[in-house]
Amino acid sequence: MKVLILGGDGYLGWPTAMDFAAAGHEVCVTDNYMRRQIAEATDSEALIATPGLSERARVFHALSGHSIEVRIGDLAQPEFMFEVVRETQPDCIVHYAEQPSAPYSMRGFREARETFQNNLDVTFNCIWAVKDIVPDCHIVKLGTMGEYGTPNIDIEEGWIEIDHKGRKDKFLFPRAAGSLYHTTKVLDTDLLWFYVRTYGLRVTDLMQGPVYGLSTEQADMDPSLCPHFHYDDIFGTVVNRFLVQAVAGVPLTVYGGGGQTRGYLNLRDTLQCVRLAAEQPAEKSELRIFNQLTETFSVNEIASRIKETGDRLGLGVEIKSIPNPRKELEEHYYNPTSSGLLELGLKPHYMTEDVLTGMFERIIANKDRIDKNRIMPRVRWKS
Ligand code: USQ
C-alpha cells in the first residue's frame, strides 16, 4: 500500500512509519514540527534528543534498506494537505497530526485556541483532500479513549444501541471528554461521521488509551531512531513519567486519590493496531471504531507495579499523592470493551516485570539527561 502518515515526527508517528516501511509498504511522512516547538517553548523536551525526519529517514535507510519519504509542512494549511495527497495518491492515510497534550490544551487561551484550530483544521483538510482527490483512500484516525470520559456504564466500541420508548436505533456512544485536547478528538469523530454518511468515505477511528514504551523492532536499531520519550508534565504519559521519576529519585506523582483508571497499551501494540486496521480497511460508507487498549489500571496500581520493579533494581522508589491539577473523577467505574482489534489479530504485549525492567534499563542509561524541573505539574485545570 501507499501509506501517508500525517504527524510522522511524533512519539507514535515515527515508529509507525518505520513499522509500515519494514512491512514493505511505500511510506511518506509529513510534519511541521509543532510538538518540538511547543516542547522547546515550554521546557518539555524529550529524554533522548533525536534528529529531524530527513536525518532519521537516512539512518533508517542505511540500516534497513527501507525508504521513507519526508515532506515538511503545515497540514492545517489546505494547500499543503491537497498538494501532498495529490502527489502521493495514498491508499491509506494514518492521521496523527494533532497537538496531543491535554495539559497544554488547558494552559490558557492561546494554547487552547492553537490546539482547537490545529486539530480540527488538519482533520477537516484531510477529509476534503480524500473526498476530492482519493475517495477510495482509507483514513485511519487516532482518536482517544478520553473521548468517552469515565461513564458509570460499560464503554462500548464506539457505538451503542438505544431502546427508547419502544423503538431502537444505533448511535455514537456518548462522549464527555475531560480536557480541551480530548474534546477536539470528540469533534473529529463527529466530523468524520458526518462525511462518512454523506460522501461514503471509509474511516477507522481508533480510541486509544495512554501509551508507554520506547522500544520497537526498528527503533532499537540506533539511538537516533528512538521515539520521543517524554517525562515532563506536558507531553509525558503517566507510565513513562513514573519510570523516569523512579530513576531520578523523585516520589511518584500520583494525582489526588490515584483511583483514576484508564486503558493502557505498549507502544509495540499501537504499531500492531494501526497496521492491522490499515491492512484490513473499513468498508466504503463505514465509520469503524475500535477501543485501542490492552489492560486497564488505576494510577495507584501503576505506581505499585513500578515501585515493585524499581525496588527490585535497588532504586528505593517512593510514592506520594499530590493535589490533582486536573478536574477528573478519582474513584469511578471503568469497563471498556476492546475485542475488535483482537479479532483483527492483535497479540498484546502486557505490562510485565520484564517490560518495565527493559524500560528502566534504557532510562538508567540516560539518567544524566533527566531535568527534575520538568516533573511537577505546571498546568492546572481550575485557575
Ligand atoms: N496522572 C497522575 N500522575 C502523573 C500524570 C498523570 O496521576 O504524573 C494521571 C492523570 O491525572 C490521569 C491518568 O494519570 O488520570 C492518565 O494521564 P496521562 O497524562 O498519562 O494521559 P492523558 O493526559 O489522558 O493523555 C494521554 C496522551 C493523549 C492520549 C491519552 C489517552 O497524552 O494524547 O489521547 O493519553 S486517554 O487518557 O485514554 O484519553
XYZ file of C-alpha atoms and ligand atoms in Angstrom:
422
model
C 0.000 0.000 0.000
C 0.956 3.628 -0.403
C 0.691 4.963 3.155
C 0.765 8.643 4.067
C 1.459 9.344 7.744
C 0.334 12.762 8.987
C 2.323 13.770 12.066
C 5.256 11.476 11.275
C 7.645 13.125 13.745
C 5.614 12.237 16.853
C 6.023 9.693 19.641
C 3.785 7.344 17.651
C 4.178 8.721 14.107
C 7.862 7.936 13.597
C 7.807 4.325 14.905
C 4.631 3.744 12.868
C 6.406 4.977 9.727
C 9.319 2.577 10.263
C 6.947 -0.303 11.009
C 4.960 0.199 7.781
C 8.155 0.611 5.726
C 9.682 -2.549 7.258
C 6.479 -4.434 6.360
C 7.019 -3.491 2.703
C 4.610 -0.566 2.321
C 5.522 2.631 0.449
C 5.650 5.306 3.166
C 5.587 9.100 3.117
C 5.624 11.123 6.374
C 4.646 14.757 6.891
C 5.087 17.024 9.895
C 5.546 20.712 10.741
C 7.495 20.050 13.997
C 4.766 21.753 16.053
C 5.256 19.402 19.014
C 9.028 20.006 19.018
C 8.414 23.772 19.039
C 5.915 23.502 21.919
C 8.341 21.264 23.834
C 11.096 23.853 23.421
C 8.837 26.771 24.354
C 7.539 25.013 27.498
C 10.854 23.437 28.563
C 9.434 19.942 27.984
C 11.977 18.293 25.716
C 12.185 14.509 25.404
C 14.701 12.491 27.449
C 16.657 11.383 24.385
C 17.196 14.062 21.707
C 16.607 12.873 18.137
C 17.476 14.454 14.770
C 14.860 15.748 12.312
C 12.918 13.457 9.996
C 15.233 13.601 6.959
C 18.224 12.531 9.023
C 16.251 9.745 10.704
C 14.974 8.540 7.329
C 18.602 8.496 6.115
C 19.799 6.446 9.124
C 16.825 4.080 8.837
C 17.538 3.521 5.135
C 21.231 2.872 5.793
C 20.406 0.270 8.482
C 17.342 -1.427 6.965
C 17.373 -0.717 3.233
C 13.804 0.671 3.512
C 12.919 4.190 2.316
C 10.662 6.757 3.968
C 9.788 9.902 2.011
C 9.735 13.090 4.132
C 7.696 16.233 3.474
C 7.829 19.112 5.937
C 4.845 21.485 6.016
C 1.712 22.576 7.849
C -1.270 20.292 7.176
C -3.603 22.860 8.760
C -3.000 24.810 5.526
C -5.278 23.285 2.870
C -2.784 23.981 0.045
C -0.139 21.781 1.675
C -2.587 18.981 2.534
C -4.010 18.922 -1.004
C -0.535 19.029 -2.599
C 0.732 16.095 -0.515
C -2.351 13.959 -1.127
C -2.364 14.756 -4.868
C 1.315 13.896 -5.268
C 1.386 10.767 -3.097
C -2.044 9.296 -4.086
C -2.242 7.246 -0.842
C -4.274 4.055 -0.359
C -4.260 4.757 3.365
C -3.732 7.892 5.463
C -2.744 7.481 9.120
C -3.709 10.733 10.843
C -1.697 11.557 13.984
C -1.146 15.245 13.160
C -2.673 16.765 16.279
C -1.498 18.654 19.342
C -1.619 15.632 21.709
C -1.209 17.122 25.189
C -4.203 17.546 27.496
C -2.285 19.827 29.923
C -1.011 22.065 27.098
C -4.577 22.489 25.804
C -5.627 23.680 29.299
C -2.735 26.123 29.806
C -4.529 29.263 28.613
C -6.467 30.859 25.762
C -3.581 30.881 23.257
C -2.759 27.202 23.806
C -6.436 26.151 23.757
C -7.003 28.017 20.504
C -3.831 26.606 18.946
C -4.943 23.054 19.864
C -8.502 23.634 18.665
C -7.515 25.191 15.352
C -4.698 22.804 14.508
C -6.556 19.609 15.377
C -9.842 20.469 13.700
C -8.240 22.109 10.640
C -5.995 19.120 9.929
C -8.904 16.667 10.214
C -11.124 18.880 8.057
C -8.440 19.336 5.383
C -7.685 15.610 5.406
C -11.358 14.745 4.884
C -11.675 17.162 1.966
C -8.412 16.079 0.311
C -9.562 12.435 0.463
C -13.083 13.222 -0.731
C -11.866 15.303 -3.709
C -8.652 13.505 -4.731
C -8.574 9.875 -3.486
C -12.155 8.967 -2.437
C -11.278 5.262 -2.008
C -8.443 6.021 0.423
C -8.912 4.617 3.941
C -8.401 7.172 6.739
C -7.030 5.662 9.967
C -7.551 8.378 12.549
C -6.044 8.359 16.050
C -8.772 9.219 18.497
C -8.592 8.655 22.246
C -10.353 6.650 24.953
C -10.601 10.027 26.699
C -13.419 10.910 24.283
C -15.755 8.765 26.390
C -14.668 10.132 29.760
C -15.488 7.853 32.691
C -19.195 6.963 32.399
C -20.928 4.868 35.030
C -21.816 2.211 32.410
C -19.700 -0.160 30.266
C -17.967 1.643 27.367
C -18.928 0.025 24.065
C -16.713 0.042 20.983
C -17.720 3.377 19.537
C -21.448 2.758 19.133
C -24.424 1.959 21.350
C -27.893 0.652 20.556
C -30.559 2.559 22.450
C -34.037 1.285 23.137
C -36.217 4.362 23.726
C -39.995 4.361 24.217
C -40.320 1.077 22.370
C -38.102 1.993 19.387
C -34.430 1.138 18.777
C -31.560 2.904 16.978
C -27.752 2.869 16.960
C -25.783 5.998 17.891
C -22.222 7.061 18.582
C -21.511 6.108 22.211
C -21.978 9.227 24.401
C -18.823 11.306 24.749
C -17.805 13.547 27.669
C -14.112 14.466 27.481
C -12.053 15.862 30.356
C -9.801 18.365 28.534
C -9.971 20.643 25.501
C -7.482 18.351 23.731
C -9.726 15.315 24.296
C -12.729 17.400 23.192
C -11.056 18.155 19.830
C -10.986 14.385 19.276
C -14.714 14.159 20.035
C -15.289 16.851 17.423
C -13.043 14.975 14.950
C -15.200 11.877 15.382
C -18.345 13.869 14.685
C -16.810 15.476 11.583
C -15.675 12.094 10.257
C -19.098 10.571 10.901
C -20.821 13.401 9.030
C -18.569 12.999 5.963
C -18.725 9.193 6.069
C -22.520 9.154 5.971
C -22.745 11.982 3.446
C -19.956 11.137 0.985
C -19.227 7.443 1.594
C -15.685 7.825 2.935
C -14.026 4.800 4.599
C -12.700 5.595 8.078
C -11.311 3.766 11.109
C -11.287 5.863 14.311
C -9.013 4.351 16.965
C -9.935 5.202 20.568
C -6.504 4.794 22.107
C -5.564 4.831 25.791
C -2.297 6.223 27.218
C 0.721 4.561 25.576
C 4.000 3.605 27.269
C 7.332 2.325 25.987
C 10.303 3.389 23.900
C 11.360 0.165 22.275
C 10.265 -1.210 18.896
C 11.960 -3.587 16.497
C 13.163 -0.770 14.235
C 13.680 1.928 16.898
C 16.140 -0.361 18.692
C 18.482 -0.373 15.657
C 20.028 3.017 16.537
C 19.572 5.682 19.280
C 18.675 8.294 16.648
C 15.608 6.208 15.680
C 14.216 6.247 19.249
C 10.674 7.670 19.619
C 10.374 10.987 21.512
C 10.268 9.789 25.100
C 8.702 12.495 27.280
C 8.641 12.519 31.073
C 7.554 16.129 31.568
C 4.100 17.179 32.797
C 3.080 18.428 29.325
C 3.789 15.528 26.943
C 4.786 12.679 29.259
C 2.176 9.959 29.762
C 1.837 8.572 33.259
C 3.770 5.271 32.955
C 6.728 6.898 31.180
C 6.727 9.687 33.773
C 6.673 7.352 36.765
C 9.592 5.282 35.420
C 11.736 8.406 34.976
C 10.703 9.726 38.402
C 11.757 6.414 39.978
C 15.195 6.651 38.327
C 15.568 10.337 39.308
C 14.746 9.547 42.954
C 11.606 11.706 42.896
C 8.471 10.279 44.616
C 5.957 9.097 42.001
C 3.457 11.913 41.422
C 0.067 10.268 41.956
C -2.527 12.975 41.223
C -5.098 13.072 44.047
C -6.566 9.756 45.183
C -4.983 7.734 42.346
C -8.147 5.734 41.609
C -8.290 7.227 38.073
C -8.491 4.183 35.793
C -7.569 4.137 32.096
C -6.905 1.561 29.365
C -3.176 1.317 28.632
C -1.082 -0.186 25.857
C 2.532 -0.791 24.920
C 3.947 1.275 22.038
C 4.562 -2.003 20.165
C 0.816 -2.664 20.316
C -0.012 0.785 18.914
C 2.045 -0.195 15.864
C 0.280 -3.549 15.570
C -3.191 -1.995 15.936
C -2.615 0.733 13.361
C -1.148 -1.667 10.800
C -3.873 -4.287 11.395
C -6.507 -1.594 10.826
C -4.749 -0.311 7.700
C -4.264 -3.760 6.155
C -7.912 -4.740 6.807
C -9.648 -1.473 5.868
C -13.116 -0.208 6.711
C -15.777 -0.536 4.025
C -16.928 2.459 1.996
C -19.506 4.483 3.965
C -18.273 2.881 7.198
C -17.029 4.669 10.310
C -15.404 1.738 12.110
C -14.417 2.410 15.722
C -12.072 0.292 17.856
C -11.120 0.795 21.502
C -7.319 0.553 21.431
C -6.080 -0.686 24.802
C -4.848 -3.972 26.215
C -5.133 -3.603 30.028
C -6.831 -1.278 32.492
C -5.056 0.060 35.593
C -5.660 2.719 38.186
C -2.867 5.251 38.750
C -2.241 3.609 42.156
C -1.849 0.173 40.514
C 0.690 1.569 38.032
C 2.627 3.269 40.827
C 2.752 -0.001 42.841
C 3.967 -2.045 39.864
C 6.688 0.486 39.083
C 7.718 0.659 42.738
C 7.952 -3.143 42.905
C 10.168 -3.433 39.812
C 12.193 -0.329 40.731
C 12.829 -1.610 44.247
C 13.990 -4.929 42.835
C 16.559 -2.923 40.827
C 17.646 -1.177 44.040
C 16.049 2.199 43.291
C 14.144 2.609 46.596
C 11.023 4.065 44.933
C 8.651 6.323 46.910
C 5.033 7.110 46.006
C 3.413 10.408 47.006
C -0.076 11.710 46.326
C -0.064 15.382 45.295
C -3.077 17.680 44.749
C -4.709 16.754 41.447
C -4.060 19.540 38.887
C -6.872 18.158 36.679
C -10.620 18.075 37.000
C -11.428 14.350 36.836
C -13.099 11.654 38.918
C -10.628 9.952 41.255
C -12.913 6.988 42.021
C -15.139 5.709 39.239
C -16.468 2.707 37.338
C -14.438 1.822 34.215
C -15.178 -1.134 31.956
C -14.376 -0.612 28.265
C -14.994 -3.287 25.620
C -11.957 -3.903 23.404
C -12.469 -7.031 21.312
C -12.360 -5.552 17.778
C -8.596 -5.293 17.403
C -8.060 -8.730 18.991
C -10.420 -10.108 16.329
C -8.267 -8.415 13.637
C -5.224 -10.259 15.032
C -3.685 -8.131 17.816
C -1.235 -10.075 20.023
C -0.854 -7.898 23.143
C 2.422 -7.112 24.905
C 1.387 -6.678 28.538
C 2.971 -4.504 31.240
C 5.096 -7.297 32.692
C 8.023 -7.007 35.051
C 10.352 -7.747 32.086
C 8.863 -4.905 30.046
C 9.229 -2.455 32.949
C 12.774 -3.676 33.629
C 13.722 -3.138 29.965
C 12.375 0.426 30.132
C 14.170 1.053 33.424
C 17.475 -0.054 31.872
C 17.142 2.410 28.981
C 16.219 5.245 31.351
C 19.038 4.460 33.795
C 21.499 4.641 30.852
C 20.223 8.187 30.206
C 19.868 9.228 33.855
C 22.173 12.259 33.479
C 19.763 13.829 30.993
C 16.798 13.946 33.408
C 15.819 17.521 34.325
C 13.871 17.381 37.602
C 12.283 20.795 36.906
C 10.097 19.165 34.245
C 8.447 16.691 36.596
C 5.922 18.507 38.816
C 2.637 19.614 37.142
C 2.822 23.214 35.892
C -0.720 23.430 34.438
C -3.932 23.408 36.468
C -7.441 22.842 35.067
C -9.068 25.245 37.573
C -7.395 28.641 37.697
N -1.582 11.122 36.216
C -1.073 11.064 37.511
N 0.195 11.499 37.713
C 1.001 11.976 36.707
C 0.475 12.025 35.398
C -0.824 11.594 35.190
O -1.751 10.639 38.448
O 2.143 12.371 36.990
C -2.949 10.640 35.944
C -3.847 11.658 35.264
O -4.446 12.514 36.196
C -4.824 10.759 34.513
C -4.005 9.499 34.176
O -2.854 9.551 35.021
O -5.871 10.373 35.343
C -3.539 9.441 32.729
O -2.835 10.626 32.433
P -1.829 10.732 31.182
O -1.139 12.070 31.301
O -0.992 9.514 31.067
O -2.840 10.685 29.960
P -3.767 11.808 29.287
O -3.484 13.181 29.749
O -5.168 11.349 29.419
O -3.319 11.779 27.779
C -2.526 10.725 27.190
C -1.941 11.258 25.896
C -3.063 11.621 24.942
C -3.956 10.398 24.751
C -4.481 9.908 26.098
C -5.287 8.646 26.033
O -1.100 12.386 26.157
O -2.504 12.083 23.710
O -5.039 10.733 23.932
O -3.348 9.612 26.949
S -6.628 8.625 27.200
O -6.106 9.003 28.524
O -7.212 7.332 27.213
O -7.561 9.632 26.769
